[in-house]
Coordinates of C-alpha atoms in Angstrom, one line a residue:
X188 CA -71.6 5.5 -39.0
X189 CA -74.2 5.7 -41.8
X190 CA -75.3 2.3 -43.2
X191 CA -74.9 1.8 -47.3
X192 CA -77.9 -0.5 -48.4
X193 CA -77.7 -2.6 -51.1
X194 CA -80.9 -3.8 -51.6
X195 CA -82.4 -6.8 -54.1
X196 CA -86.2 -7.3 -54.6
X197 CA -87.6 -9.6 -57.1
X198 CA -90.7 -11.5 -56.4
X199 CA -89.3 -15.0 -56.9
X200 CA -88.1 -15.8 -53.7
X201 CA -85.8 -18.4 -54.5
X202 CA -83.7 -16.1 -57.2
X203 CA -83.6 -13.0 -54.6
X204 CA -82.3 -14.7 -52.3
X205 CA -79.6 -16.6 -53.9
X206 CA -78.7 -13.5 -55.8
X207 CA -78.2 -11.9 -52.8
X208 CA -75.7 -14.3 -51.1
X209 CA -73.7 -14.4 -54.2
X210 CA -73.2 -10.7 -54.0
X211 CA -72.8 -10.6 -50.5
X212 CA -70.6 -13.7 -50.5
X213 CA -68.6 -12.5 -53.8
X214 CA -68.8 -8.4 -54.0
X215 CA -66.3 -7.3 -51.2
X216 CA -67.7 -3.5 -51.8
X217 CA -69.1 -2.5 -48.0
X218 CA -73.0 -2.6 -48.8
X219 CA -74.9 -3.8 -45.8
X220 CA -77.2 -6.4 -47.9
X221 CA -81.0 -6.2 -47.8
X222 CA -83.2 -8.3 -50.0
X223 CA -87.1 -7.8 -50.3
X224 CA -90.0 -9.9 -52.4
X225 CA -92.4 -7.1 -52.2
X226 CA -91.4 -3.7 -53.7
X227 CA -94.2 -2.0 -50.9
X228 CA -91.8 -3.9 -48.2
X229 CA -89.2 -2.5 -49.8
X230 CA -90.2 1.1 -49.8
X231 CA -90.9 0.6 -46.2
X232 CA -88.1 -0.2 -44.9
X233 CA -86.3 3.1 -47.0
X234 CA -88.6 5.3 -45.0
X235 CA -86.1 5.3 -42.4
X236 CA -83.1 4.9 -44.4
X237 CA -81.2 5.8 -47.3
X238 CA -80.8 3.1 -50.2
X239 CA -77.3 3.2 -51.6
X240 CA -77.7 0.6 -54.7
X241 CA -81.1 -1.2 -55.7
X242 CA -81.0 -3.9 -58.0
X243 CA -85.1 -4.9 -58.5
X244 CA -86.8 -7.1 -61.2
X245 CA -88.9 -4.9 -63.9
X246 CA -91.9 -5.9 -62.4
X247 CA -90.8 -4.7 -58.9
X248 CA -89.7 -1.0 -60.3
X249 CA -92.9 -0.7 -62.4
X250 CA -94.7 -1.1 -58.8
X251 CA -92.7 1.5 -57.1
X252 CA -93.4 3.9 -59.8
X253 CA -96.9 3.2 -59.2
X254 CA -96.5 4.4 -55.6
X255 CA -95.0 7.7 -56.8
X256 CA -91.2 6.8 -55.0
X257 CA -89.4 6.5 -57.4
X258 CA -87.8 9.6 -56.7
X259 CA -86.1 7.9 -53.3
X260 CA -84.3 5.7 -55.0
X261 CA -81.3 7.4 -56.7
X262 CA -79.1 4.8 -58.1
X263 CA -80.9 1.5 -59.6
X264 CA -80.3 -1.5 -61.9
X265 CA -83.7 -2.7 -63.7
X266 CA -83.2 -6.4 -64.2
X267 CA -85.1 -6.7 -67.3
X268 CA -86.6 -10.6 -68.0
X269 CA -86.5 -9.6 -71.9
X270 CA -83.3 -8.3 -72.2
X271 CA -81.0 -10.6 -74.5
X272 CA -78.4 -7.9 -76.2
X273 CA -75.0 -7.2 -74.0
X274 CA -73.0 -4.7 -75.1
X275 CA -69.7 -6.1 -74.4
X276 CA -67.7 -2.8 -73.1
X277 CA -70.5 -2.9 -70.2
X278 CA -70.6 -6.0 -69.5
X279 CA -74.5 -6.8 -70.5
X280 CA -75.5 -3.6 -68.5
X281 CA -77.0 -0.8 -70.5
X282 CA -77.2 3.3 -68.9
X283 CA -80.5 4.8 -69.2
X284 CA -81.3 8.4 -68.4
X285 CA -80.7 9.2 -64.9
X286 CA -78.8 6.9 -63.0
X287 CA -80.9 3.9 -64.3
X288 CA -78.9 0.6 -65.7
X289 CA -81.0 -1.9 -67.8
X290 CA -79.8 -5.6 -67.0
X291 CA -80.6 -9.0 -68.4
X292 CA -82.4 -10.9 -65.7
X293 CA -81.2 -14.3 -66.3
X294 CA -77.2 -13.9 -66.7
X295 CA -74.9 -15.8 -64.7
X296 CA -74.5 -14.1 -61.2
X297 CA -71.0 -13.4 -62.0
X298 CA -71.9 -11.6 -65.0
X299 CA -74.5 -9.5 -62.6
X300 CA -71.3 -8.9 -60.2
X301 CA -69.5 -7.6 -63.1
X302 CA -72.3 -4.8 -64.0
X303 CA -72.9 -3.6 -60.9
X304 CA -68.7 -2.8 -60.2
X305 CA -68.9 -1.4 -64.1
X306 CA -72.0 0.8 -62.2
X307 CA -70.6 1.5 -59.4
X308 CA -67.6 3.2 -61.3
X309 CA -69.9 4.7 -63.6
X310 CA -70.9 6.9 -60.9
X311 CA -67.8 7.4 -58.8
X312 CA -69.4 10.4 -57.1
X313 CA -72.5 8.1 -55.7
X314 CA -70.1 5.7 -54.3
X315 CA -66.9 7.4 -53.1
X316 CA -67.5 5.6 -49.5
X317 CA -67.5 2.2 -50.4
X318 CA -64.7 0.0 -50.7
X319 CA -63.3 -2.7 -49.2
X320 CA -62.6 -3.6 -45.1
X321 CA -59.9 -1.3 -44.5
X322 CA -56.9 -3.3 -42.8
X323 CA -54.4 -2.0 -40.5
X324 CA -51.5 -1.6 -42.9
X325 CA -49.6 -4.7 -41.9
X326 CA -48.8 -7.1 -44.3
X327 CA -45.8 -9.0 -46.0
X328 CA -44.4 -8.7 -49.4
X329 CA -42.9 -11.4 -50.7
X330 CA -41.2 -10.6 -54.1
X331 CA -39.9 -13.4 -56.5
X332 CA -36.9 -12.8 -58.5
X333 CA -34.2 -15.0 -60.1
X334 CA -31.7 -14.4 -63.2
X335 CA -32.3 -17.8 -64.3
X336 CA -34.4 -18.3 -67.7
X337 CA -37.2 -20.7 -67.6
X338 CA -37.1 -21.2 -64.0
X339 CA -40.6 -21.6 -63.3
X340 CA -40.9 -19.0 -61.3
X341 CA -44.3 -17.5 -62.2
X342 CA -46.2 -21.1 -61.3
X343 CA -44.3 -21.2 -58.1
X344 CA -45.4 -17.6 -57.0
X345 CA -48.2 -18.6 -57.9
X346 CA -48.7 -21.4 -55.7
X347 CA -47.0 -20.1 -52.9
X348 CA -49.7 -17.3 -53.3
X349 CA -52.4 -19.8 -53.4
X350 CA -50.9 -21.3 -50.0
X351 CA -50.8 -18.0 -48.6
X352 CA -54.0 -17.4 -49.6
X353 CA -55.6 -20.2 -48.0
X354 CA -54.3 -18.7 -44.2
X355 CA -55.1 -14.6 -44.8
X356 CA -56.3 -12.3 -47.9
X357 CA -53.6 -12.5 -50.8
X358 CA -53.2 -10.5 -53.0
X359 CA -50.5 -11.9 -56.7
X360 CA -49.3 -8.9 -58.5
X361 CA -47.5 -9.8 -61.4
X362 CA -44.7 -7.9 -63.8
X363 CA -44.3 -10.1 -66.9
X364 CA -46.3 -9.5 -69.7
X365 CA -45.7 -12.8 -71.4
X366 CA -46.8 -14.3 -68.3
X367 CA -49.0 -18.1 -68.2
X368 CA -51.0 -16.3 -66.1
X369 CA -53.8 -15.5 -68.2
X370 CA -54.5 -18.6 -68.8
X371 CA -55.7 -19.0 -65.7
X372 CA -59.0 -16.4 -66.4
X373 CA -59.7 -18.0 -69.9
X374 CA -59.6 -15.1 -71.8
X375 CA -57.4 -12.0 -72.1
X376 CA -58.4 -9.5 -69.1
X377 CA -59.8 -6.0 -70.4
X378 CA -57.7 -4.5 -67.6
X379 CA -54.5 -4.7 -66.0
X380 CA -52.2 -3.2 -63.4
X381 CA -51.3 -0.3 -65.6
X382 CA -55.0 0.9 -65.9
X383 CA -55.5 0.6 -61.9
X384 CA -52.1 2.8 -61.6
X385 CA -54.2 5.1 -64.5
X386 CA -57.5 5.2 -62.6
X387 CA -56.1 5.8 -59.3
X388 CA -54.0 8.9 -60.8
X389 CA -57.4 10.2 -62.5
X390 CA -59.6 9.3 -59.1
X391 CA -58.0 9.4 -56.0
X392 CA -59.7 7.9 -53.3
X393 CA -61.4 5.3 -54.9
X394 CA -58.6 2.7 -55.0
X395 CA -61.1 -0.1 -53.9
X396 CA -63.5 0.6 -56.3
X397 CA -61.3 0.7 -59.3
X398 CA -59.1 -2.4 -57.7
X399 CA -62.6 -4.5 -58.3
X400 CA -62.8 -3.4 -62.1
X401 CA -59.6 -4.6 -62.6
X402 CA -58.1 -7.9 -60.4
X403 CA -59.5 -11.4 -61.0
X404 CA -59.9 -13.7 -58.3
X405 CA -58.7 -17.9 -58.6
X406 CA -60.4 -19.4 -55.8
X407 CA -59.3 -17.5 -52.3
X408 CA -56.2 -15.9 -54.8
X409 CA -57.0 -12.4 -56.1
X410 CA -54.6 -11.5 -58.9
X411 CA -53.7 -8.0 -60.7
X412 CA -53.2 -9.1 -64.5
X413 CA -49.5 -7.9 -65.5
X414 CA -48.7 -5.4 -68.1
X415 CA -49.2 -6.0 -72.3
X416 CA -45.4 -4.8 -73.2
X417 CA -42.0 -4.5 -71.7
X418 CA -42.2 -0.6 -72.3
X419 CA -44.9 -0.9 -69.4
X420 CA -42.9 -2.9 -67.1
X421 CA -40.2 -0.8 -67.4
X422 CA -42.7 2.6 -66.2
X423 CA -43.5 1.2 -63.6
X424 CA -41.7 2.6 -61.1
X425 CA -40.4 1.8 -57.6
X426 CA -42.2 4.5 -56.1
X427 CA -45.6 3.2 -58.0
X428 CA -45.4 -0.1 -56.7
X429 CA -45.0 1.0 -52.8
X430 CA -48.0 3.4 -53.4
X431 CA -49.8 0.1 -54.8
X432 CA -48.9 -1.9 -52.0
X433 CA -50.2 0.7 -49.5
X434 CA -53.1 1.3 -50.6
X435 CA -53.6 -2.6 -51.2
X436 CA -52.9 -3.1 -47.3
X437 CA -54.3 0.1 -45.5
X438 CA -57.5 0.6 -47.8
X439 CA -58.3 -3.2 -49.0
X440 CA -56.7 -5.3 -45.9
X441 CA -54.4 -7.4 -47.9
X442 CA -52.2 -9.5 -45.5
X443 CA -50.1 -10.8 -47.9
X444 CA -49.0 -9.0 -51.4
X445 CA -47.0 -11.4 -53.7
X446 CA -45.0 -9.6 -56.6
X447 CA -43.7 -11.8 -59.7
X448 CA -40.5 -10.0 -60.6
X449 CA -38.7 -10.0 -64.4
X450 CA -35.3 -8.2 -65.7
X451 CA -38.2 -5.4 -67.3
X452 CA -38.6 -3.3 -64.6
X453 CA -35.8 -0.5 -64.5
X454 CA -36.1 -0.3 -60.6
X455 CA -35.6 -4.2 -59.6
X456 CA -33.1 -3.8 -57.0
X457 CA -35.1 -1.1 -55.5
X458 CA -38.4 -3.4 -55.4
X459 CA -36.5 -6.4 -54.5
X460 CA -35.2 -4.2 -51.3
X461 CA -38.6 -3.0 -50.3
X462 CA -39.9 -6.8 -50.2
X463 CA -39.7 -8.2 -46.6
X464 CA -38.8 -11.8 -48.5
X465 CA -36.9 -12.4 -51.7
X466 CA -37.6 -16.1 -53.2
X467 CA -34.8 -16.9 -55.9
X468 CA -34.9 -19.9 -57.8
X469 CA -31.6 -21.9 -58.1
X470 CA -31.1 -25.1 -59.8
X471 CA -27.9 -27.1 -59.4
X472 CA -25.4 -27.0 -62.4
X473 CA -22.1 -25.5 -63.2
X474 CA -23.9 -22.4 -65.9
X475 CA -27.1 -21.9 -63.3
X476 CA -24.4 -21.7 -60.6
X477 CA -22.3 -19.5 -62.4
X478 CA -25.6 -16.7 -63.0
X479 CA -26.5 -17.2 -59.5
X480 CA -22.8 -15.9 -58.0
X481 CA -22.6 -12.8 -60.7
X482 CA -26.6 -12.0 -59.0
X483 CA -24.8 -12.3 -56.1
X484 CA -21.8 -10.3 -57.2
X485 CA -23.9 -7.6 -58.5
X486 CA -26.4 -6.7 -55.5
X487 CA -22.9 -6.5 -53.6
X488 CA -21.3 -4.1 -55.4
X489 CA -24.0 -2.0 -56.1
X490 CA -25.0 -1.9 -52.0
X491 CA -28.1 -4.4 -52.1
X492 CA -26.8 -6.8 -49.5
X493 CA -29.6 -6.1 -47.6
X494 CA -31.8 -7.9 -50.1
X495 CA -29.7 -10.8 -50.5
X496 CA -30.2 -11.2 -46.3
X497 CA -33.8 -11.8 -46.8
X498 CA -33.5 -14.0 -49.9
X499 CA -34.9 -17.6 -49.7
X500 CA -33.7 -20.4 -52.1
X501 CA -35.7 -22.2 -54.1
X502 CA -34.2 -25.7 -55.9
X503 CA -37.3 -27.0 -56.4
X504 CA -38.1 -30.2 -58.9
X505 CA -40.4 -30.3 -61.9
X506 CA -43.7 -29.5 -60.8
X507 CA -44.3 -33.1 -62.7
X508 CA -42.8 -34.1 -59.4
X509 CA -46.2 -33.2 -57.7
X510 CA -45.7 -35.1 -54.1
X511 CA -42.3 -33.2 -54.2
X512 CA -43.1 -29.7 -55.7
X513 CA -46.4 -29.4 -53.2
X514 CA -43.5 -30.0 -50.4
X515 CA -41.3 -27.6 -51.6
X516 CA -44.1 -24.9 -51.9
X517 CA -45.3 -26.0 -48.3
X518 CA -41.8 -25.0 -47.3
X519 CA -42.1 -21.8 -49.0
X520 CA -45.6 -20.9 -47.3
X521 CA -43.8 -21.3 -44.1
X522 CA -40.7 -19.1 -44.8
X523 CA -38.2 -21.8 -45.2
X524 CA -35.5 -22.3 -47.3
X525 CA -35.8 -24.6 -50.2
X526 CA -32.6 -26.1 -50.5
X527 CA -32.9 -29.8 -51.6
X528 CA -34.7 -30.1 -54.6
X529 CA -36.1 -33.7 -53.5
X530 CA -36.7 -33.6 -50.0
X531 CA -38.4 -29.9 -49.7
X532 CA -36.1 -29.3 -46.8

């Protein structure tokens, strides 16, 4: 199988090489990373091989352009040491003519990251083999749903995710657009899962691509940012949501997708059924009680029994109760049934 290089040269050793672990460390695109301190070294080593992405300082690029080889070296980004204007729809990178992006040298890595998926999906056509390790299309869904208001349901999918996370690659995918979650990134993301159902109707095949201009990742957790309005939640469909899912597991090797479920979507039940766990939040008192049996009453009559055989209870306690919510969620990681909101067991 052909090798895709993404190479780094800068002359400062020290920043080359750093640069270059963070991308390899943090960009989950399959590059095979190369990294070079001498642009002559550089070109080389691409007598034999085709470079896929170059990322080289200003000084590096002026050198290969004195060697005439420029013309090897089809997709590049210049990082420029004098370079101090971002334009924020980029990102801080800038498009030249060509297939040339213009970079300030001294942003924050993650920044860097950032402009290189922005270039990556610039130029779809360049990059159409790159993506993520494929997995084998086995994983579990675990969908969170309860008819109970102000349950706390999104901050314990959320932490079950996170435990999840910590054993094999998980993925939080979440359908409530007044959802805490945002929080989380510090700012309001510029794209959510209604732009990666968009861009992967517009550009088939590129779901890995387009998955890394989108999610945002909370230590080992990777999360898809929900919808803006209820009118979204409510178009997205059943069917949508199972294509998501597949491609999320065959094409990025998610072992683990967790969906954050609300009243919006018009095909609950259906999603609820194609989850191989249901977690439902209960909490003991007489009303709660009451909204839990009509659930109950409801998936009956309308032939969803199946879903309430894979559903898990959760009477958890406050998460202020932090010795005894981390137990309960421990439980929850495992697969077992939260049933004791003290005791985790």
């Amino acid at each position: 199988m052909k090798k895709n290089y993404f190479a780094v040269c800068d002359g400062n050793e020290k920043y080359c090489r750093r640069l270059t672990e963070y991308l390899r460390d943090n960009l989950e695109f399959s590059f095979d990373y190369v990294s070079f301190t001498d642009a002559k070294l550089m070109d080389e080593f691409f007598n034999r091989r085709t470079p896929g992405l170059i990322l080289i300082s200003q000084e590096c690029y002026g050198q290969l352009e004195e060697m005439g080889s420029l013309s090897k070296y089809k997709n590049a980004i210049v990082l420029d040491e004098d370079m101090v204007t971002e334009e924020p729809d980029r990102l801080g990178i800038i498009f030249d003519v060509g297939n040339l992006g213009r970079l300030g040298k001294y942003l924050p890595a993650k920044r860097i990251m950032d402009s290189v998926i922005w270039y990556c999906a610039e130029y779809p056509e360049e990059f159409r083999d790159i993506g993520l390790k494929p997995g084998r299309g086995q994983c579990s869904v675990h969908g969170f749903y309860t008819p109970l208001s102000r349950s706390g349901q999104t901050t314990l999918s959320q932490k079950v995710a996170e435990g999840l996370a910590m054993e094999r690659r998980t993925v939080l995918i979440c359908l409530d657009p007044y959802s805490p979650l945002n929080k989380m990134f510090g700012r309001e993301p510029e794209l959510d899962i209604t732009d990666l159902l968009y861009l992967d109707d517009l550009n088939p095949g590129r779901f890995a691509l387009n998955l890394e201009r989108v999610k945002n990742s909370v230590n080992a957790l990777d999360i898809i940012p929900p919808p803006k309005t209820m009118k979204q939640c409510r178009e997205i469909s059943n069917y949508q949501l199972t294509e998501l899912i597949k491609h999320l597991s065959e094409d990025c090797g998610y072992r683990n997708i967790v969906i954050d479920l609300k009243d919006y979507s018009d095909d609950l039940f259906d999603i609820l059924r194609s989850c191989d766990k249901v977690y439902t939040v209960t909490r003991l008192n007489d009303d709660d009680e009451y909204r839990m049996e009509r659930y109950k009453k409801i998936l009956l009559e309308n032939g969803y029994e199946d879903v309430l055989n894979k559903t898990l209870k959760c009477c958890v306690p406050h998460i202020k109760n932090s010795e005894f919510y981390d137990m309960c969620v421990s439980s929850l990681v495992r697969g077992v049934e939260v049933l004791d909101p003290w005791f985790g067991r």
